[in-house]
XYZ file of C-alpha atoms in Angstrom:
202
model
C -41.856 -58.453 -77.685
C -40.312 -60.726 -74.682
C -38.566 -63.199 -76.822
C -37.190 -60.069 -78.369
C -35.538 -59.150 -75.398
C -34.265 -62.288 -74.852
C -32.965 -62.379 -77.954
C -30.762 -59.440 -76.975
C -29.779 -60.315 -73.629
C -29.915 -64.039 -74.061
C -27.791 -64.458 -77.065
C -26.287 -68.295 -77.809
C -23.453 -68.849 -75.150
C -20.586 -69.961 -76.612
C -19.417 -73.319 -75.113
C -16.104 -74.646 -75.438
C -13.253 -77.342 -72.949
C -10.398 -75.452 -71.977
C -8.498 -78.436 -72.220
C -8.931 -78.418 -76.141
C -9.947 -74.664 -77.081
C -7.292 -73.037 -75.500
C -4.018 -72.173 -75.456
C -1.845 -75.312 -73.934
C -1.406 -74.591 -69.687
C 2.491 -74.135 -70.931
C 2.949 -73.711 -74.268
C 6.454 -72.633 -76.247
C 5.997 -69.586 -78.558
C 9.102 -68.338 -80.415
C 11.781 -70.427 -78.384
C 10.428 -68.820 -75.244
C 7.906 -70.885 -72.860
C 4.779 -69.820 -71.596
C 1.562 -70.842 -69.118
C -1.798 -70.460 -68.544
C -2.991 -69.780 -65.211
C -6.626 -70.209 -64.855
C -8.214 -68.272 -61.795
C -12.137 -67.375 -60.183
C -12.618 -64.206 -59.677
C -16.460 -63.094 -58.681
C -17.783 -60.109 -59.448
C -20.326 -57.300 -57.546
C -23.139 -59.310 -58.370
C -21.664 -62.255 -56.873
C -21.593 -64.484 -60.150
C -18.771 -66.325 -60.586
C -16.190 -65.324 -63.664
C -13.809 -67.681 -65.552
C -10.613 -66.561 -66.509
C -6.810 -67.445 -67.683
C -3.703 -65.703 -67.587
C -0.919 -66.114 -70.168
C 2.469 -65.079 -68.770
C 6.390 -66.360 -69.191
C 7.343 -69.423 -67.693
C 10.309 -67.310 -66.187
C 9.645 -63.774 -66.095
C 12.436 -61.407 -66.121
C 13.774 -60.987 -62.357
C 12.017 -58.427 -60.139
C 10.130 -56.880 -63.119
C 6.611 -56.824 -63.240
C 4.904 -57.084 -66.575
C 2.072 -54.888 -68.450
C -0.734 -56.511 -68.662
C -4.332 -56.488 -71.388
C -6.784 -57.941 -70.621
C -8.735 -59.120 -74.111
C -12.801 -58.393 -73.517
C -14.644 -60.374 -76.105
C -17.733 -60.021 -77.984
C -21.450 -60.999 -77.701
C -21.415 -64.903 -78.104
C -17.793 -64.344 -77.273
C -15.698 -66.240 -73.919
C -11.936 -66.690 -73.714
C -10.637 -68.887 -76.101
C -11.069 -65.451 -78.657
C -8.259 -64.198 -76.514
C -5.798 -67.366 -77.857
C -4.715 -64.478 -81.150
C -4.462 -61.826 -78.649
C -2.105 -63.759 -76.441
C -0.412 -65.157 -79.527
C 0.647 -61.600 -80.851
C 1.406 -59.881 -77.408
C 3.334 -62.645 -75.117
C 6.044 -62.545 -77.215
C 6.624 -58.488 -76.323
C 7.169 -59.283 -73.008
C 3.359 -58.082 -72.159
C 0.891 -61.028 -70.220
C -2.810 -61.227 -71.466
C -5.397 -61.883 -69.043
C -8.721 -63.314 -70.623
C -12.590 -63.499 -69.324
C -15.805 -65.157 -69.974
C -17.834 -62.215 -69.240
C -21.315 -63.340 -66.891
C -23.281 -64.515 -68.964
C -20.804 -65.518 -71.564
C -19.243 -68.755 -71.441
C -18.721 -70.856 -68.467
C -18.784 -68.118 -66.397
C -22.243 -67.645 -63.998
C -25.006 -65.140 -64.959
C -27.499 -65.438 -66.818
C -27.714 -62.767 -69.502
C -25.185 -60.035 -71.331
C -25.785 -56.632 -71.013
C -23.991 -54.910 -74.234
C -21.479 -53.966 -71.952
C -23.393 -51.827 -69.079
C -22.989 -55.121 -66.674
C -19.617 -56.154 -68.196
C -17.843 -53.152 -67.543
C -18.244 -54.167 -63.234
C -17.155 -57.803 -64.603
C -13.596 -55.481 -65.825
C -13.370 -53.639 -62.816
C -13.475 -56.919 -60.617
C -10.680 -58.407 -62.922
C -8.822 -55.192 -62.472
C -8.690 -55.041 -59.200
C -7.653 -58.664 -58.842
C -4.422 -57.586 -61.239
C -3.670 -54.339 -59.206
C -4.171 -56.587 -55.640
C -1.641 -59.295 -57.229
C 1.202 -56.741 -57.631
C 2.319 -58.499 -61.118
C 1.762 -56.481 -62.896
C 2.961 -53.183 -63.891
C 0.835 -50.902 -66.746
C -2.669 -52.571 -67.725
C -4.398 -52.178 -71.214
C -7.726 -53.207 -72.673
C -8.181 -55.096 -75.942
C -11.905 -55.146 -77.033
C -14.074 -56.368 -79.529
C -17.874 -55.289 -80.138
C -19.538 -55.452 -77.002
C -15.736 -55.757 -75.354
C -14.392 -53.062 -76.621
C -17.721 -50.746 -75.681
C -16.875 -52.173 -72.176
C -13.893 -51.272 -72.889
C -14.892 -47.784 -73.472
C -17.301 -47.419 -70.427
C -14.619 -48.672 -68.069
C -12.096 -46.592 -69.206
C -14.037 -43.377 -69.115
C -14.085 -44.406 -65.232
C -10.396 -45.406 -64.778
C -8.206 -43.071 -65.973
C -5.086 -45.060 -65.447
C -5.760 -47.443 -68.327
C -2.565 -47.086 -70.247
C -4.328 -47.859 -73.825
C -6.830 -49.641 -75.678
C -7.483 -51.377 -78.501
C -11.156 -51.333 -79.699
C -12.445 -53.344 -82.536
C -15.595 -53.267 -83.884
C -17.425 -51.106 -80.957
C -20.849 -49.735 -81.135
C -22.349 -46.641 -80.818
C -25.805 -46.857 -81.357
C -27.931 -49.743 -79.318
C -30.832 -49.541 -81.389
C -28.408 -49.973 -84.569
C -26.857 -53.143 -82.649
C -29.918 -54.498 -82.114
C -30.985 -54.373 -85.790
C -27.666 -55.945 -86.552
C -28.172 -58.946 -84.398
C -31.963 -59.261 -85.864
C -31.116 -59.149 -89.151
C -27.754 -61.347 -88.979
C -29.977 -64.307 -86.550
C -33.468 -63.874 -89.129
C -34.870 -62.704 -85.887
C -39.037 -61.230 -87.054
C -39.768 -58.398 -85.384
C -43.223 -57.910 -84.422
C -45.263 -56.407 -86.442
C -46.333 -52.928 -85.097
C -42.839 -51.830 -85.875
C -43.164 -52.762 -90.081
C -40.066 -54.644 -89.470
C -37.347 -51.286 -87.954
C -37.416 -49.628 -85.224
C -36.221 -46.118 -85.388
C -36.897 -44.836 -81.826
C -36.141 -46.995 -79.487
C -39.263 -45.785 -77.094
C -41.635 -48.036 -79.820
C -40.087 -51.130 -78.333
C -41.955 -49.778 -74.947
C -45.328 -49.253 -76.856
């Protein structure tokens, strides 16, 4: 059972090199120059989160721009935000990407499928608001990141909007899907299927 739990909370960690796998520190998109600022933020548990903020090199003078925070999925990382940045930057929307704790290059040993990740997201939102360089804040989440966005958004009504890609609504169903995807053998007492989360505790 411990192996099954470890499989859920410690999925394969995304490995990447920021110099090769993220958008460049300065890059051109549709004739305009943009930059990537790498930032470290500490969450409430003391884990250091590795983050990147994509924005125009020359922002409209005296004008704060809206920002979308990209929240990656299980086994994902901030490199997954590149597509969102390419889509949004041209519309003068900055994009903030992070490795949740336990993911990518950030500190932390485990993922919690949204529970602790919502606190990571709060640390990022607090950073952006204290920095004063953004106007509205929106969220774009995939899978675990979509659930994280929903959980955080329920506590912060000032979030301007959300893009939610494939959020899960039932944790047991999600765990079974992960087990099936990675062909992890279930304990014999489950008969290959868990219909009640309490079965895992017996």
